Amino acid sequence: MAFGVLLVMLLPTFFLLASRYQSLDERVRQLRPAPFVPAPSLDDLLAQVHQVVSDSTLQLQKVWAAEPEPTSGLVADYRVVRGNQVVYRLVMFRHDIACSVCRDVLAAALYDAGGDALVQILLLDYWEVRGERVNTTRFLHQFAGRSVATELTLESNVDGISGATFSAGGLVEQLNTAAAWVQEHSLETPISKGESL
């Protein structure tokens, strides 16, 4: 009988705690950042390349892809070919920004065929600060022609963007990672399936 009374008294407490736990779990889920923007499809990525180099005959061949896809780091490496000739190399990367009012960086670096110089940066997701899109045109153009041997440093040899410091810094950090990757892995060097930086 005493056990029954104890059970009747403790049961409502258990349900109260369980309901509070659910609401706490729901609050934690709301605080987690939204999933990062997925990498574009091969066709969408190729369309971006065509816009930058104005050559609709180019095709992409995947050389390597990170498994699983990281929240920060290199995502994939591609040959950009015209027929049997390698014309460019494309390295896609992302950078997770711990900022509640910023979008994460998702971009790709287009290099010349030898991997010696940067041709252009493809921004694969727009930058947004406090709900406003950031104009990145001037910022991205400063990278064209840069040697992969040159380490990039924001405010030293790279001009930043006012209001988008985290995004600009993340892009520069990942560009240095991509440049190191390109220098270490020529397109002729076999890359193991799970290898990642």
CSV table of C-alpha atoms in Angstrom, one decimal:
chain,number,residue,atom,x,y,z
A,1,MET,CA,0.0,0.0,0.0
A,2,ALA,CA,2.8,2.4,0.9
A,3,PHE,CA,4.4,1.6,-2.5
A,4,GLY,CA,1.1,2.6,-4.3
A,5,VAL,CA,0.9,5.9,-2.4
A,6,LEU,CA,4.5,6.6,-3.3
A,7,LEU,CA,3.9,5.8,-6.9
A,8,VAL,CA,0.9,8.1,-7.1
A,9,MET,CA,2.9,10.9,-5.6
A,10,LEU,CA,6.0,10.4,-7.8
A,11,LEU,CA,4.2,9.8,-11.1
A,12,PRO,CA,3.1,13.4,-11.6
A,13,THR,CA,6.6,14.6,-10.8
A,14,PHE,CA,8.0,12.2,-13.4
A,15,PHE,CA,5.6,13.5,-16.1
A,16,LEU,CA,6.4,17.2,-15.1
A,17,LEU,CA,10.1,16.5,-15.5
A,18,ALA,CA,9.6,14.7,-18.7
A,19,SER,CA,7.7,17.5,-20.2
A,20,ARG,CA,10.4,20.0,-19.1
A,21,TYR,CA,13.0,17.8,-20.7
A,22,GLN,CA,11.1,17.8,-24.0
A,23,SER,CA,10.8,21.5,-24.0
A,24,LEU,CA,14.6,21.8,-23.2
A,25,ASP,CA,15.4,19.4,-26.0
A,26,GLU,CA,13.2,21.5,-28.4
A,27,ARG,CA,15.0,24.7,-27.3
A,28,VAL,CA,18.4,23.1,-27.9
A,29,ARG,CA,17.3,22.0,-31.4
A,30,GLN,CA,16.2,25.6,-32.1
A,31,LEU,CA,19.6,26.9,-31.1
A,32,ARG,CA,21.5,24.6,-33.4
A,33,PRO,CA,22.5,26.2,-36.6
A,34,ALA,CA,20.5,25.3,-39.7
A,35,PRO,CA,22.2,22.7,-41.9
A,36,PHE,CA,24.8,24.1,-44.2
A,37,VAL,CA,23.9,24.8,-47.8
A,38,PRO,CA,24.5,21.6,-49.7
A,39,ALA,CA,27.2,21.5,-52.4
A,40,PRO,CA,25.8,22.3,-55.8
A,41,SER,CA,25.1,19.5,-58.3
A,42,LEU,CA,27.7,18.8,-61.0
A,43,ASP,CA,25.5,20.6,-63.6
A,44,ASP,CA,25.0,23.7,-61.4
A,45,LEU,CA,28.7,23.8,-60.7
A,46,LEU,CA,29.5,23.5,-64.4
A,47,ALA,CA,27.1,26.3,-65.2
A,48,GLN,CA,29.0,28.5,-62.8
A,49,VAL,CA,32.3,27.7,-64.5
A,50,HIS,CA,30.8,28.4,-67.9
A,51,GLN,CA,29.7,31.9,-66.6
A,52,VAL,CA,33.2,32.7,-65.4
A,53,VAL,CA,35.2,31.5,-68.5
A,54,SER,CA,32.5,31.8,-71.2
A,55,ASP,CA,33.3,28.4,-72.7
A,56,SER,CA,30.3,26.1,-73.0
A,57,THR,CA,32.5,23.1,-74.2
A,58,LEU,CA,34.0,22.6,-70.8
A,59,GLN,CA,33.1,19.6,-68.7
A,60,LEU,CA,33.9,18.6,-65.1
A,61,GLN,CA,35.5,15.4,-63.9
A,62,LYS,CA,35.6,14.7,-60.2
A,63,VAL,CA,39.0,13.8,-59.0
A,64,TRP,CA,38.3,13.6,-55.2
A,65,ALA,CA,35.5,14.3,-52.8
A,66,ALA,CA,35.6,14.4,-49.0
A,67,GLU,CA,33.5,11.7,-47.3
A,68,PRO,CA,31.6,12.8,-45.2
A,69,GLU,CA,31.4,16.4,-46.5
A,70,PRO,CA,32.9,18.7,-43.8
A,71,THR,CA,31.3,21.8,-42.3
A,72,SER,CA,34.7,23.5,-42.8
A,73,GLY,CA,37.4,22.4,-45.3
A,74,LEU,CA,37.8,21.0,-48.7
A,75,VAL,CA,34.7,19.5,-50.3
A,76,ALA,CA,35.9,18.3,-53.7
A,77,ASP,CA,38.5,18.6,-56.4
A,78,TYR,CA,37.7,18.5,-60.2
A,79,ARG,CA,39.4,18.6,-63.5
A,80,VAL,CA,37.9,21.1,-65.9
A,81,VAL,CA,38.4,19.6,-69.4
A,82,ARG,CA,37.7,20.4,-73.0
A,83,GLY,CA,37.7,17.1,-74.8
A,84,ASN,CA,40.8,15.2,-73.5
A,85,GLN,CA,42.7,18.4,-72.5
A,86,VAL,CA,42.7,19.6,-68.9
A,87,VAL,CA,42.1,23.3,-69.1
A,88,TYR,CA,41.5,24.3,-65.4
A,89,ARG,CA,41.3,22.8,-62.0
A,90,LEU,CA,38.4,23.5,-59.6
A,91,VAL,CA,38.7,23.0,-55.8
A,92,MET,CA,35.4,23.4,-53.8
A,93,PHE,CA,35.5,24.3,-50.1
A,94,ARG,CA,33.3,25.6,-47.3
A,95,HIS,CA,33.9,27.4,-44.0
A,96,ASP,CA,31.6,27.2,-41.0
A,97,ILE,CA,31.2,30.7,-39.5
A,98,ALA,CA,30.3,30.8,-35.8
A,99,CYS,CA,28.2,33.9,-36.2
A,100,SER,CA,24.5,34.1,-35.7
A,101,VAL,CA,24.0,36.9,-38.3
A,102,CYS,CA,26.4,35.5,-41.1
A,103,ARG,CA,26.0,32.8,-43.7
A,104,ASP,CA,28.7,30.2,-44.0
A,105,VAL,CA,31.1,30.4,-46.9
A,106,LEU,CA,30.6,27.9,-49.8
A,107,ALA,CA,33.0,28.6,-52.7
A,108,ALA,CA,35.3,27.1,-55.3
A,109,ALA,CA,38.7,28.2,-56.5
A,110,LEU,CA,39.3,27.9,-60.2
A,111,TYR,CA,43.0,27.3,-61.0
A,112,ASP,CA,44.9,27.2,-64.2
A,113,ALA,CA,45.6,23.6,-65.6
A,114,GLY,CA,49.0,23.3,-63.9
A,115,GLY,CA,47.6,24.5,-60.6
A,116,ASP,CA,50.0,27.4,-60.4
A,117,ALA,CA,47.7,30.4,-60.3
A,118,LEU,CA,44.2,31.2,-59.3
A,119,VAL,CA,42.0,32.2,-62.2
A,120,GLN,CA,38.8,33.2,-60.2
A,121,ILE,CA,36.8,32.5,-57.1
A,122,LEU,CA,33.2,31.1,-57.6
A,123,LEU,CA,31.0,32.1,-54.7
A,124,LEU,CA,28.5,29.2,-54.6
A,125,ASP,CA,26.3,30.7,-51.9
A,126,TYR,CA,25.7,34.4,-51.4
A,127,TRP,CA,27.0,36.2,-48.4
A,128,GLU,CA,24.5,37.8,-46.0
A,129,VAL,CA,25.0,40.0,-43.0
A,130,ARG,CA,22.1,40.9,-40.8
A,131,GLY,CA,19.6,39.9,-43.5
A,132,GLU,CA,21.3,41.9,-46.3
A,133,ARG,CA,23.2,40.5,-49.2
A,134,VAL,CA,26.9,41.5,-49.4
A,135,ASN,CA,28.3,42.7,-52.7
A,136,THR,CA,31.5,40.6,-53.1
A,137,THR,CA,32.4,41.5,-56.7
A,138,ARG,CA,35.4,43.7,-55.9
A,139,PHE,CA,36.6,41.5,-53.1
A,140,LEU,CA,36.6,38.3,-55.3
A,141,HIS,CA,38.3,40.0,-58.2
A,142,GLN,CA,41.5,40.7,-56.2
A,143,PHE,CA,42.3,37.0,-56.2
A,144,ALA,CA,42.5,36.6,-60.0
A,145,GLY,CA,46.0,35.7,-61.1
A,146,ARG,CA,47.4,35.1,-57.6
A,147,SER,CA,50.1,32.4,-57.4
A,148,VAL,CA,49.2,29.3,-55.2
A,149,ALA,CA,52.7,29.8,-53.6
A,150,THR,CA,51.6,33.1,-52.1
A,151,GLU,CA,50.0,32.7,-48.6
A,152,LEU,CA,47.0,35.0,-48.4
A,153,THR,CA,46.5,37.1,-45.3
A,154,LEU,CA,43.5,39.3,-44.7
A,155,GLU,CA,44.4,43.0,-44.3
A,156,SER,CA,48.0,42.2,-45.3
A,157,ASN,CA,47.9,41.2,-48.9
A,158,VAL,CA,44.1,40.8,-49.2
A,159,ASP,CA,41.6,43.6,-48.7
A,160,GLY,CA,38.6,42.6,-46.6
A,161,ILE,CA,34.9,43.6,-46.8
A,162,SER,CA,33.5,46.0,-44.2
A,163,GLY,CA,30.8,44.1,-42.3
A,164,ALA,CA,31.8,40.7,-43.6
A,165,THR,CA,35.0,40.1,-41.8
A,166,PHE,CA,34.2,36.6,-40.7
A,167,SER,CA,33.2,35.6,-44.2
A,168,ALA,CA,36.2,37.2,-45.8
A,169,GLY,CA,38.5,35.6,-43.2
A,170,GLY,CA,36.9,32.2,-43.7
A,171,LEU,CA,37.3,32.4,-47.5
A,172,VAL,CA,41.0,33.4,-47.2
A,173,GLU,CA,41.7,30.6,-44.7
A,174,GLN,CA,40.1,28.0,-47.0
A,175,LEU,CA,41.8,29.4,-50.1
A,176,ASN,CA,45.2,28.8,-48.3
A,177,THR,CA,44.0,25.3,-47.6
A,178,ALA,CA,43.0,24.8,-51.2
A,179,ALA,CA,46.3,26.2,-52.5
A,180,ALA,CA,48.2,23.8,-50.2
A,181,TRP,CA,46.1,20.9,-51.6
A,182,VAL,CA,46.8,21.9,-55.2
A,183,GLN,CA,50.5,22.1,-54.5
A,184,GLU,CA,50.6,18.8,-52.8
A,185,HIS,CA,48.3,16.9,-55.2
A,186,SER,CA,48.9,17.3,-58.9
A,187,LEU,CA,46.1,16.0,-61.1
A,188,GLU,CA,48.4,13.1,-62.0
A,189,THR,CA,49.0,12.1,-58.4
A,190,PRO,CA,46.5,9.4,-57.2
A,191,ILE,CA,44.5,10.5,-54.2
A,192,SER,CA,43.2,8.0,-51.7
A,193,LYS,CA,39.4,7.9,-51.3
A,194,GLY,CA,39.2,9.1,-47.7
A,195,GLU,CA,42.1,11.6,-47.8
A,196,SER,CA,41.2,15.0,-46.5
A,197,LEU,CA,42.8,18.1,-45.1
